Each structure stands twice: as C-alpha cells, then as structure tokens.
Coordinates of C-alpha atoms in Angstrom, one line a residue:
X857 CA -11.3 212.1 5.5
X858 CA -13.7 213.4 2.0
X859 CA -16.5 214.1 2.4
X860 CA -19.4 213.5 1.0
X861 CA -22.5 216.4 1.0
X862 CA -26.4 215.1 0.7
X863 CA -29.2 218.0 0.2
X864 CA -31.7 218.2 2.2
X865 CA -34.5 220.0 1.9
X866 CA -36.6 221.0 4.0
X867 CA -39.9 223.3 3.7
X868 CA -41.8 226.0 5.8
X869 CA -45.4 227.0 5.1
X870 CA -46.1 230.0 7.1
X871 CA -49.5 230.7 5.7
X872 CA -51.5 230.0 2.7
X873 CA -50.6 233.4 0.9
X874 CA -46.9 232.8 1.6
X875 CA -44.9 231.2 -1.1
X876 CA -43.1 228.2 0.5
X877 CA -39.6 229.1 2.2
X878 CA -36.6 226.4 1.3
X879 CA -32.9 225.3 3.2
X880 CA -30.8 223.6 2.0
X881 CA -28.7 221.3 4.8
X882 CA -25.3 220.2 4.0
X883 CA -24.5 216.8 5.6
X884 CA -21.2 215.0 6.0
X885 CA -20.4 211.4 5.9
X886 CA -18.2 210.0 7.4
X887 CA -17.4 206.9 5.8
X888 CA -15.0 205.5 2.7
X889 CA -15.2 202.3 0.7
X890 CA -12.6 199.7 2.1
X891 CA -10.9 196.6 0.8
X892 CA -8.5 193.4 1.5
X893 CA -7.7 189.9 -0.5
X894 CA -7.9 187.6 2.3
X895 CA -6.9 184.1 0.8
X896 CA -6.3 183.2 -3.3
X897 CA -6.8 179.3 -4.1
X898 CA -4.5 179.8 -8.0
X899 CA -6.1 176.3 -8.4
X900 CA -9.2 176.3 -8.2
X901 CA -8.8 180.1 -8.7
X902 CA -11.2 181.8 -6.4
X903 CA -10.1 184.9 -4.3
X904 CA -11.8 185.8 -0.7
X905 CA -12.2 189.5 0.6
X906 CA -13.2 190.9 2.9
X907 CA -14.6 194.0 3.6
X908 CA -13.7 196.6 5.7
X909 CA -15.6 199.5 5.4
X910 CA -18.2 201.4 7.8
X911 CA -21.0 199.6 6.7
X912 CA -23.1 200.1 10.3
X913 CA -22.9 204.1 10.1
X914 CA -23.8 204.3 6.3
X915 CA -26.8 205.4 5.8
X916 CA -29.5 204.0 4.4
X917 CA -29.1 206.2 0.6
X918 CA -25.8 204.1 0.3
X919 CA -25.0 201.7 -0.9
X920 CA -22.2 198.6 -2.3
X921 CA -21.3 197.2 -5.5
X922 CA -18.6 194.9 -6.0
X923 CA -17.2 194.8 -10.1
X924 CA -14.5 191.5 -9.9
X925 CA -12.5 192.6 -13.6
X926 CA -14.4 189.6 -15.2
X927 CA -17.6 190.6 -16.3
X928 CA -19.4 190.2 -13.2
X929 CA -20.7 192.5 -9.9
X930 CA -22.1 191.4 -6.8
X931 CA -24.4 194.2 -5.1
X932 CA -25.4 194.9 -1.3
X933 CA -24.2 191.2 -0.1
X934 CA -25.5 190.7 3.5
X935 CA -21.7 190.2 4.3
X936 CA -18.6 191.5 4.4
X937 CA -15.9 188.5 3.9
X938 CA -17.0 186.3 0.5
X939 CA -15.7 184.7 -2.3
X940 CA -15.7 184.8 -6.9
X941 CA -14.0 182.7 -8.7
X942 CA -11.9 184.2 -11.9
X943 CA -11.8 182.0 -15.2
X944 CA -8.7 180.7 -16.3
X945 CA -6.4 182.7 -18.0
X946 CA -2.3 184.8 -17.0
X947 CA -4.4 188.0 -17.6
X948 CA -4.3 190.7 -14.6
X949 CA -7.8 191.6 -12.7
X950 CA -9.5 194.6 -12.1
X951 CA -11.8 194.1 -8.5
X952 CA -13.2 197.8 -7.4
X953 CA -15.3 198.3 -4.8
X954 CA -17.7 201.1 -5.4
X955 CA -19.7 203.2 -2.9
X956 CA -23.5 204.2 -4.8
X957 CA -26.3 206.4 -3.9
X958 CA -29.2 204.4 -4.0
X959 CA -32.0 206.2 -5.3
X960 CA -29.7 206.6 -9.0
X961 CA -26.8 204.6 -8.6
X962 CA -24.4 207.6 -9.0
X963 CA -21.2 206.7 -8.1
X964 CA -20.4 208.3 -4.7
X965 CA -16.4 206.4 -3.7
X966 CA -14.4 203.4 -4.8
X967 CA -11.8 201.6 -3.8
X968 CA -9.5 199.4 -6.8
X969 CA -7.1 196.4 -6.5
X970 CA -5.4 194.1 -8.8
X971 CA -4.5 190.8 -8.8
X972 CA -2.2 188.2 -11.5
X973 CA -3.1 184.5 -10.8
X974 CA 0.8 183.9 -12.1
X975 CA 1.5 185.4 -9.0
X976 CA 0.3 183.0 -6.7
X977 CA 2.3 180.0 -8.2
X978 CA -0.2 176.2 -6.7
X979 CA 1.4 174.7 -4.0
X980 CA 1.8 170.7 -4.3
X981 CA -0.9 168.9 -2.2
X982 CA 1.2 167.2 -0.1
X983 CA 4.0 166.9 0.4
X984 CA 6.0 162.9 -1.0
X985 CA 8.8 161.6 -0.5
X986 CA 10.6 158.7 -2.7
X987 CA 12.7 156.0 -1.0
X988 CA 16.3 154.9 -3.3
X989 CA 14.5 152.4 -5.8
X990 CA 15.8 148.8 -5.7
X991 CA 17.0 146.6 -7.9
X992 CA 17.2 143.7 -9.7
X993 CA 18.3 142.1 -13.7
X994 CA 14.3 142.0 -14.3
X995 CA 12.7 143.7 -11.2
X996 CA 13.0 147.1 -9.7
X997 CA 10.3 148.6 -6.9
X998 CA 10.4 152.3 -5.7
X999 CA 9.0 153.4 -2.4
X1000 CA 8.0 157.1 -0.5
X1001 CA 6.9 158.3 2.0
X1002 CA 4.1 160.9 2.9
X1003 CA 5.6 163.5 4.6
X1004 CA 2.2 164.0 6.8
X1005 CA 0.1 161.3 7.6
X1006 CA -2.7 163.7 8.2
X1007 CA -3.5 164.2 4.5
X1008 CA -5.0 160.8 3.3
X1009 CA -3.5 160.2 -0.9
X1010 CA -6.7 160.7 -2.9
X1011 CA -5.4 158.8 -6.1
X1012 CA -2.2 157.8 -6.8
X1013 CA -1.1 157.2 -10.7
X1014 CA 2.1 156.2 -11.8
X1015 CA 3.6 155.4 -15.8
X1016 CA 7.2 153.6 -16.2
X1017 CA 9.1 154.6 -19.3
X1018 CA 12.6 152.9 -21.3
X1019 CA 13.3 157.7 -21.9
X1020 CA 12.9 160.5 -20.1
X1021 CA 10.0 161.9 -21.8
X1022 CA 7.9 159.4 -21.7
X1023 CA 6.9 158.6 -24.3
X1024 CA 8.0 154.4 -24.8
X1025 CA 5.5 152.9 -22.4
X1026 CA 6.6 149.9 -20.3
X1027 CA 3.4 148.3 -19.1
X1028 CA 4.5 148.2 -15.5
X1029 CA 2.6 144.6 -13.9
X1030 CA 4.2 143.0 -17.1
X1031 CA 7.3 145.2 -18.0
X1032 CA 8.2 143.5 -21.4
X1033 CA 6.5 139.7 -22.0
X1034 CA 5.0 139.0 -24.9
X1035 CA 1.4 139.7 -23.6
X1036 CA 2.2 144.0 -21.6
X1037 CA -0.5 146.0 -22.0
X1038 CA 1.1 149.5 -21.8
X1039 CA -0.4 151.7 -20.3
X1040 CA -0.2 155.9 -20.1
X1041 CA -0.6 155.9 -16.9
X1042 CA -1.6 153.3 -14.3
X1043 CA -4.1 153.7 -10.9
X1044 CA -2.4 151.6 -8.5
X1045 CA -4.8 152.7 -5.5
X1046 CA -3.6 153.8 -2.2
X1047 CA 0.2 152.0 -1.2
X1048 CA 3.3 153.4 -0.6
X1049 CA 5.3 150.7 -2.9
X1050 CA 4.7 149.3 -6.0
X1051 CA 7.4 146.7 -7.6
X1052 CA 7.5 146.4 -11.7
X1053 CA 8.9 142.5 -12.9
X1054 CA 9.6 141.5 -15.6
X1055 CA 12.0 143.8 -16.7
X1056 CA 14.6 144.1 -18.8
X1057 CA 18.2 143.4 -17.4
X1058 CA 21.4 146.3 -17.5
X1059 CA 18.2 148.7 -18.9
X1060 CA 17.2 152.6 -17.7
X1061 CA 14.2 152.4 -16.2
X1062 CA 12.4 156.1 -16.0
X1063 CA 9.1 157.0 -13.8
X1064 CA 6.5 159.5 -12.6
X1065 CA 4.1 159.3 -9.6
X1066 CA 1.5 161.4 -9.3
X1067 CA -0.8 161.6 -6.3
X1068 CA -3.9 163.1 -6.5
X1069 CA -5.7 165.7 -4.7
X1070 CA -8.4 166.2 -7.7
X1071 CA -8.2 166.2 -11.2
X1072 CA -5.4 169.0 -12.4
X1073 CA -4.6 169.2 -8.5
X1074 CA -1.4 166.8 -7.9
X1075 CA 1.8 165.9 -6.2
X1076 CA 4.5 164.9 -9.1
X1077 CA 7.5 162.4 -8.1
X1078 CA 9.5 161.1 -11.1
X1079 CA 12.6 158.6 -10.4
X1080 CA 15.2 156.8 -12.2
X1081 CA 17.3 153.5 -12.3
X1082 CA 19.3 150.9 -14.0
X1083 CA 18.1 147.6 -13.4
X1084 CA 20.8 145.3 -12.7
X1085 CA 23.4 143.1 -15.5
X1086 CA 22.6 139.8 -15.7
X1087 CA 24.5 137.5 -14.1
X1088 CA 25.9 133.9 -15.8
X1089 CA 24.6 131.0 -13.4
X1090 CA 27.1 129.2 -10.1
X1091 CA 27.8 125.6 -12.4
X1092 CA 29.7 123.5 -9.9
X1093 CA 31.6 119.6 -10.9
X1094 CA 31.8 117.8 -7.0
X1095 CA 32.9 114.1 -7.7
X1096 CA 35.8 112.5 -6.4
X1097 CA 38.1 109.7 -8.1
X1098 CA 36.9 106.9 -6.7
X1099 CA 32.9 107.4 -6.5
X1100 CA 30.9 106.8 -9.9
X1101 CA 28.4 110.2 -10.1
X1102 CA 28.6 113.3 -10.5
X1103 CA 27.0 116.1 -8.6
X1104 CA 26.2 118.6 -10.4
X1105 CA 25.4 122.0 -9.2
X1106 CA 24.1 124.4 -11.1
X1107 CA 22.2 127.5 -10.0
X1108 CA 20.4 130.8 -10.5
X1109 CA 22.8 134.2 -10.4
X1110 CA 19.9 136.6 -11.1
X1111 CA 18.0 136.3 -7.6
X1112 CA 14.1 137.9 -8.1
X1113 CA 12.6 139.2 -5.6
X1114 CA 8.3 138.7 -5.7
X1115 CA 8.7 137.2 -9.6
X1116 CA 8.1 133.3 -9.5
X1117 CA 11.9 131.4 -9.8
X1118 CA 10.0 130.3 -13.1
X1119 CA 10.8 134.0 -15.0
X1120 CA 13.6 132.6 -16.4
X1121 CA 15.0 128.4 -16.9
X1122 CA 19.0 127.7 -16.7
X1123 CA 20.4 125.9 -20.0
X1124 CA 22.7 123.1 -19.1
X1125 CA 24.3 121.7 -22.5
X1126 CA 26.5 118.1 -22.0
X1127 CA 28.5 117.2 -25.0
X1128 CA 28.4 113.7 -24.0
X1129 CA 24.9 111.4 -23.2
X1130 CA 24.8 111.1 -19.3
X1131 CA 22.9 109.1 -17.5
X1132 CA 21.2 111.1 -15.2
X1133 CA 19.5 109.5 -11.8
X1134 CA 18.8 111.8 -9.7
X1135 CA 18.2 116.6 -9.3
X1136 CA 17.1 117.8 -6.1
X1137 CA 17.4 121.0 -5.9
X1138 CA 19.6 122.7 -7.8
X1139 CA 22.2 119.6 -7.8
X1140 CA 21.7 117.2 -10.8
X1141 CA 23.2 113.5 -10.2
X1142 CA 24.6 111.5 -13.4
X1143 CA 26.4 108.6 -13.1
X1144 CA 30.2 108.8 -14.8
X1145 CA 31.1 108.2 -18.1
X1146 CA 33.7 105.1 -18.6
X1147 CA 36.1 106.4 -21.1
X1148 CA 34.6 109.7 -21.3
X1149 CA 35.9 113.5 -20.7
X1150 CA 32.2 115.9 -20.4
X1151 CA 32.4 118.7 -21.0
X1152 CA 29.4 120.5 -19.3
X1153 CA 28.1 124.2 -20.3
X1154 CA 25.5 126.3 -18.5
X1155 CA 23.6 129.9 -18.8
X1156 CA 19.5 131.2 -17.7
X1157 CA 17.4 132.4 -20.5
X1158 CA 14.0 134.4 -19.9
X1159 CA 10.7 132.9 -20.9
X1160 CA 7.3 133.9 -22.2
X1161 CA 9.1 137.1 -23.8
X1162 CA 9.2 139.1 -27.1
X1163 CA 12.5 139.8 -27.2
X1164 CA 14.4 136.6 -24.3
X1165 CA 17.9 137.3 -23.3
X1166 CA 20.1 135.1 -22.1
X1167 CA 23.2 135.7 -19.8
X1168 CA 27.1 134.2 -20.6
X1169 CA 27.5 130.9 -20.9
X1170 CA 29.2 129.4 -17.6
X1171 CA 31.3 126.1 -18.5
X1172 CA 33.2 123.0 -16.4
X1173 CA 35.2 120.3 -17.6
X1174 CA 34.7 116.2 -16.0
X1175 CA 38.8 114.9 -16.7
X1176 CA 37.6 111.3 -17.2
X1177 CA 39.2 108.9 -14.9
X1178 CA 39.2 105.9 -17.1
X1179 CA 38.5 102.7 -15.4
X1180 CA 35.7 100.5 -15.9
X1181 CA 34.6 100.5 -11.9
X1182 CA 33.9 103.0 -9.2
X1183 CA 33.3 102.2 -5.3
X1184 CA 33.8 103.4 -2.4
X1185 CA 34.2 100.5 0.7
X1186 CA 34.3 99.6 4.4
X1187 CA 38.0 98.1 4.8
X1188 CA 36.0 94.6 6.0
X1189 CA 34.1 94.3 2.6
X1190 CA 36.8 92.1 1.0
X1191 CA 40.7 92.1 0.6
X1192 CA 42.6 92.5 -3.0
X1193 CA 44.0 95.6 -4.9
X1194 CA 41.5 97.5 -5.6
X1195 CA 42.9 97.9 -9.2
X1196 CA 41.9 94.1 -9.5
X1197 CA 38.8 94.8 -8.0
X1198 CA 35.9 94.5 -10.7
X1199 CA 32.6 92.6 -12.1
X1200 CA 32.3 89.8 -14.2
X1201 CA 28.7 87.5 -14.6
X1202 CA 28.9 83.9 -14.4
X1203 CA 26.7 81.0 -14.2
X1204 CA 26.3 78.8 -11.4
X1205 CA 23.5 76.3 -11.4
X1206 CA 22.4 77.3 -14.6
X1207 CA 21.5 80.8 -13.4
X1208 CA 23.4 83.9 -14.6
X1209 CA 25.5 84.8 -11.5
X1210 CA 26.7 88.9 -10.6
X1211 CA 30.2 88.5 -8.8
X1212 CA 32.1 92.0 -7.5
X1213 CA 35.0 91.1 -6.4
X1214 CA 39.2 90.2 -7.2
X1215 CA 39.3 89.1 -11.3
X1216 CA 42.6 88.1 -11.1
X1217 CA 41.0 84.5 -10.9
X1218 CA 38.2 83.1 -12.0
X1219 CA 34.1 83.2 -10.0
X1220 CA 32.9 80.6 -8.6
X1221 CA 29.5 80.6 -6.2
X1222 CA 32.9 80.8 -3.1
X1223 CA 35.6 83.2 -3.1
X1224 CA 35.5 86.7 -1.3
X1225 CA 33.5 89.1 -2.8
X1226 CA 29.5 90.3 -3.9
X1227 CA 27.9 87.7 -5.1
X1228 CA 24.6 88.5 -6.9
X1229 CA 21.9 86.1 -8.2
X1230 CA 20.7 87.6 -11.4
X1231 CA 17.9 84.7 -12.5
X1232 CA 18.2 82.3 -15.9
X1233 CA 18.1 85.7 -17.9
X1234 CA 20.3 88.9 -18.3
X1235 CA 17.8 92.2 -17.2
X1236 CA 17.1 95.0 -19.7
X1237 CA 19.3 97.8 -20.0
X1238 CA 16.8 100.6 -18.1
X1239 CA 15.5 98.6 -16.1
X1240 CA 15.8 98.1 -12.5
X1241 CA 16.8 94.6 -10.6
X1242 CA 15.4 94.7 -7.9
X1243 CA 18.2 93.7 -4.3
X1244 CA 17.1 91.8 -1.6
X1245 CA 19.0 89.6 0.6
X1246 CA 18.2 86.6 0.0
X1247 CA 19.7 87.5 -4.1
X1248 CA 22.6 89.5 -3.2
X1249 CA 24.8 88.4 -0.7
X1250 CA 28.8 88.5 0.9
X1251 CA 31.0 86.2 0.6
X1252 CA 34.1 86.5 3.0
X1253 CA 36.7 85.3 4.3
X1254 CA 36.0 85.8 7.7
X1255 CA 33.1 84.4 8.4
X1256 CA 31.1 81.6 7.8
X1257 CA 28.3 81.9 6.0
X1258 CA 26.8 83.9 3.0
X1259 CA 25.6 87.9 4.7
X1260 CA 22.9 89.1 3.2
X1261 CA 21.8 92.5 2.5
X1262 CA 20.2 94.5 5.9
X1263 CA 17.8 96.9 5.2
X1264 CA 17.7 100.4 7.2
X1265 CA 15.2 103.3 7.8
X1266 CA 16.4 105.3 5.1
X1267 CA 16.4 102.6 2.4
X1268 CA 13.0 101.3 1.4
X1269 CA 14.6 99.4 -1.7
X1270 CA 17.6 98.4 -3.7
X1271 CA 17.9 98.4 -6.6
X1272 CA 20.6 97.9 -9.3
X1273 CA 19.9 99.9 -12.6
X1274 CA 21.3 98.9 -15.9
X1275 CA 21.9 101.0 -18.1
X1276 CA 22.9 99.1 -21.1
X1277 CA 24.0 95.9 -21.5
X1278 CA 26.5 95.1 -25.5
X1279 CA 27.9 92.4 -26.4
X1280 CA 27.3 90.8 -22.8
X1281 CA 28.7 94.0 -21.1
X1282 CA 26.5 94.8 -18.8
X1283 CA 27.0 98.6 -17.7
X1284 CA 24.7 99.1 -14.3
X1285 CA 24.6 101.4 -10.5
X1286 CA 22.9 100.9 -7.4
X1287 CA 20.4 103.4 -7.5
X1288 CA 18.2 102.9 -4.6
X1289 CA 14.7 103.8 -3.5
X1290 CA 15.2 105.8 -0.7
X1291 CA 14.1 108.8 2.0
X1292 CA 17.6 110.0 2.3
X1293 CA 19.8 110.5 -0.1
X1294 CA 23.0 109.9 1.4
X1295 CA 22.3 106.2 1.3
X1296 CA 21.7 106.1 -2.5
X1297 CA 24.2 104.5 -4.3
X1298 CA 25.4 101.7 -1.6
X1299 CA 25.3 98.3 0.2
X1300 CA 24.7 97.5 3.4
X1301 CA 25.2 93.7 4.1
X1302 CA 24.4 92.0 8.4
X1303 CA 23.5 89.2 8.9
X1304 CA 23.6 88.7 13.4
X1305 CA 22.5 85.3 13.0
X1306 CA 26.0 84.4 11.5
X1307 CA 28.2 87.7 13.3
X1308 CA 26.0 90.0 15.6
X1309 CA 29.5 92.1 15.4
X1310 CA 29.8 91.9 11.9
X1311 CA 29.0 94.5 9.8
X1312 CA 30.2 96.2 5.5
X1313 CA 28.9 98.2 2.4
X1314 CA 29.9 99.4 -0.6
X1315 CA 28.8 102.7 -2.2
X1316 CA 29.0 104.9 -5.1
X1317 CA 29.4 102.6 -6.6
X1318 CA 28.8 102.3 -10.7
X1319 CA 30.7 99.0 -12.9
X1320 CA 30.5 98.0 -16.3
X1321 CA 31.3 94.1 -16.4
X1322 CA 34.6 92.5 -17.8
X1323 CA 36.3 89.0 -19.2
X1324 CA 38.2 87.4 -17.2
X1325 CA 41.3 88.8 -16.0
X1326 CA 41.0 91.9 -18.5

C-alpha cells in the first residue's frame, strides 16, 4: 500500500505577546489509481474503460485525469465508465490514469496500460453462408443464407468479373449484350439470391458479394462458377414412306431458366427449297420433295451480343422414295394396286376435273376413285382450292351414287393447296383449315342418305399429276 502524505498546519495563539506555534500532522490516504480495458471495437477505433479507483474515499484535494495517449486527455469525468475514439493507424497507444493534487496539479500517483489495434482483428458484422452456384450455358445463379436472422443486412453489393482480380468486370444484368454497362459494385437490395443472364458459355466467372453494415464494415464472400458448354440442337426427322409430309423436330439444346426464349435462335438450313405447311412449337411440317434427297442442318446462335456464339451443327438426311404420289387410305376407299394409283386431270362437260385413282386406264366421270371438279380453268400455283361435298366426290363400285365429303368438328374447311403448275403438271396436296392438326391432310367421305354404314378416307395426300399410264 502506497502512502500519500499531506501536511496539516495548526496555528495556535496562546496570548498576544506570545509567538504562534505550528504543528505538522501526517495524513495517510489509502487509494491507488486503477482501471481496466472493458471493450475494444477495432472498426470504429473505440475503447471502453472502467475506472476502478476508490474515488469515493478520496479527499477533495485529489483530482483524476485520463491521458489517452493520442494527445488528448479528460479530467475528472462524472462516470467511471467512459469511452474514447482513437485516430487511424497501427501504432501503440499508451493510456494513463493519474491522481493529481487539486491545488497545483502535482502528480500524486498514476497507472499506465497500452493497446495496439492490430491485436484486435475486425470481426465480420454478419455470418453469411453461400450455396453452390447453379449454372447453365448462358446463365448462372448464386444464393446465400444469413445465419443470424436477427441481424438484418443493411446493404448488399455484387460484382461479377472474368478474372479473380476483378479487373475485367461483367454487367450483372445484361451480361455480354451489346448494350451492357458493367459496374464494379452493384447495389442489389435485401435479397438472398441473384440470377446472372446473357453470359458466355464454357466461361469461368468470379463473383464477390459484400454485405455492408456501415461504410467500410462488411462481410465479404467470393464465389466462382463455369458456365456449361453449348449443346447442339435436337434435330429429328419423322416421316413414313406412305405419308406425303416431313415432320422435322428442331429443338434448342440449351435450357434457359430466367432468360426469355428469344435469347437465342435456331438456324435451320435446307439444301433444297421445300414447302413449309405449318409450324407448331418445335415441329415444322414440310411437303415432301418428289424426287430429291434433302439434308437438314441446324445450329443454335445467341442474339444481340457484341460477340455472338453458336453451337455445333446437327444434320439429318431425307432419302426420297422417288414416288409421284404419297397417301394413306382406308381399305375401302378404292381398289387397285397402290403402284397404279395416281392423279390425272381430265375434262368432263367442258370442265377440268382432277382424278385420283387407278391410272391403268383413262379416267372417266364414273370411274372408281376421287373426282374433284376444278372448273373451267386450272388453279394457279400458291393458291388454295376449297373442296366441298359438291365439287369433290368419291365414286365407288360397291355403292350406287357419289359420296361427298363429310365435315367434322376438327375440320373447318377442306382445301387443296396448289404448290406449282408447270408444263400442265399440277403439284398439290391436301392442306385443310383445322382445329386439330391430325386432320390437316385428310379427306373424309360419307353420305348417310346413300349408305348409312359406308365411310372412307384418304390421308397425308401429296401428289403431282401424270399423263395416262405414266
């Protein structure tokens, strides 16, 4: 125990003619300066101290002074717990708590301690866990979890780059589109996932997330992912030897999660000109060429980028059956060898008629087969000739009378499409206006007034007319 001495002067006057007498008394004060460092906040450079000195029993002649070690001090604070904010720097700060004689600030006693901020690493304000990124050919996604839901993240910033040093920045919204405007740091709001769009395939990307509490105080997480390689399209050819139409399925090989479907396009090259009948989804339907082999080649290509990329090509081949007519039919439609079935134009009552049936003999108005009255002129190419029960009849040997077309819910209009008229040869096929594409190329014959049980049909009809016995 240190003793602190103070002189007390006692003046005694016994009589007017006597000299005064002074007495010196020794007083011992049993206090000693003491403090502790309660808390260190290395980010805000704030230290909290607690004064442990027994100031209650200290005489009024004693004062207290804190010397912070950065050129500043505090004298006689009201509270025993107080904080001090230090300037930036890695130097050591020496803290001193002094007891002073109030009269002349003479030092009575002191206690010293020191602190270096580098000994106190800055803790992350948030605990964040990243999930594994999701990747596609032209997209990527990252998600994360705030492990302490009680601590709401104030601001979140995101950066995407092509290098781990984040020098080659990528626009997090527009990727590599021609109108991209990459920014080094993008405020993305209080969310827990982000989806990158319009990326390049088979490319490594580096990302950085900054979860900010205050400027300069944040939790940072980095991630990386490599996008998938472009997959070639799925190209299939569906047809039959009898049917007159080619069903080409041309589908994109690269799935998209958040991107619109038009982020890329399919390019289909065909080495011969074909007549496209219709397209539904990924299926394109073409009329068969009569005597030509056809090659289909497809690839997928991005759009609206500074540097568009494309997949490898896929090729399928169609080998022609070298036929002048394609069709399927019900067994009761008409008799004759299928090799002898063909189409030919003849005239009856000064009108052109199209006959479909056995061509081993010349067609006449009453010959077994399908008879279509065209009129007094041959229809022009690239036109529809509408069929009905008046101009389209089936003559059948087993039935007395002509059977007309029979409509149905799925067929709005029967139509014959004229692809070409060349050297008196008509190239044509059935192309109905329908509610259901299964009836697109079909003719149904039925007339209950003639025969209530008879019904016949021809489907997938495509032909070019022939001279007799060709």
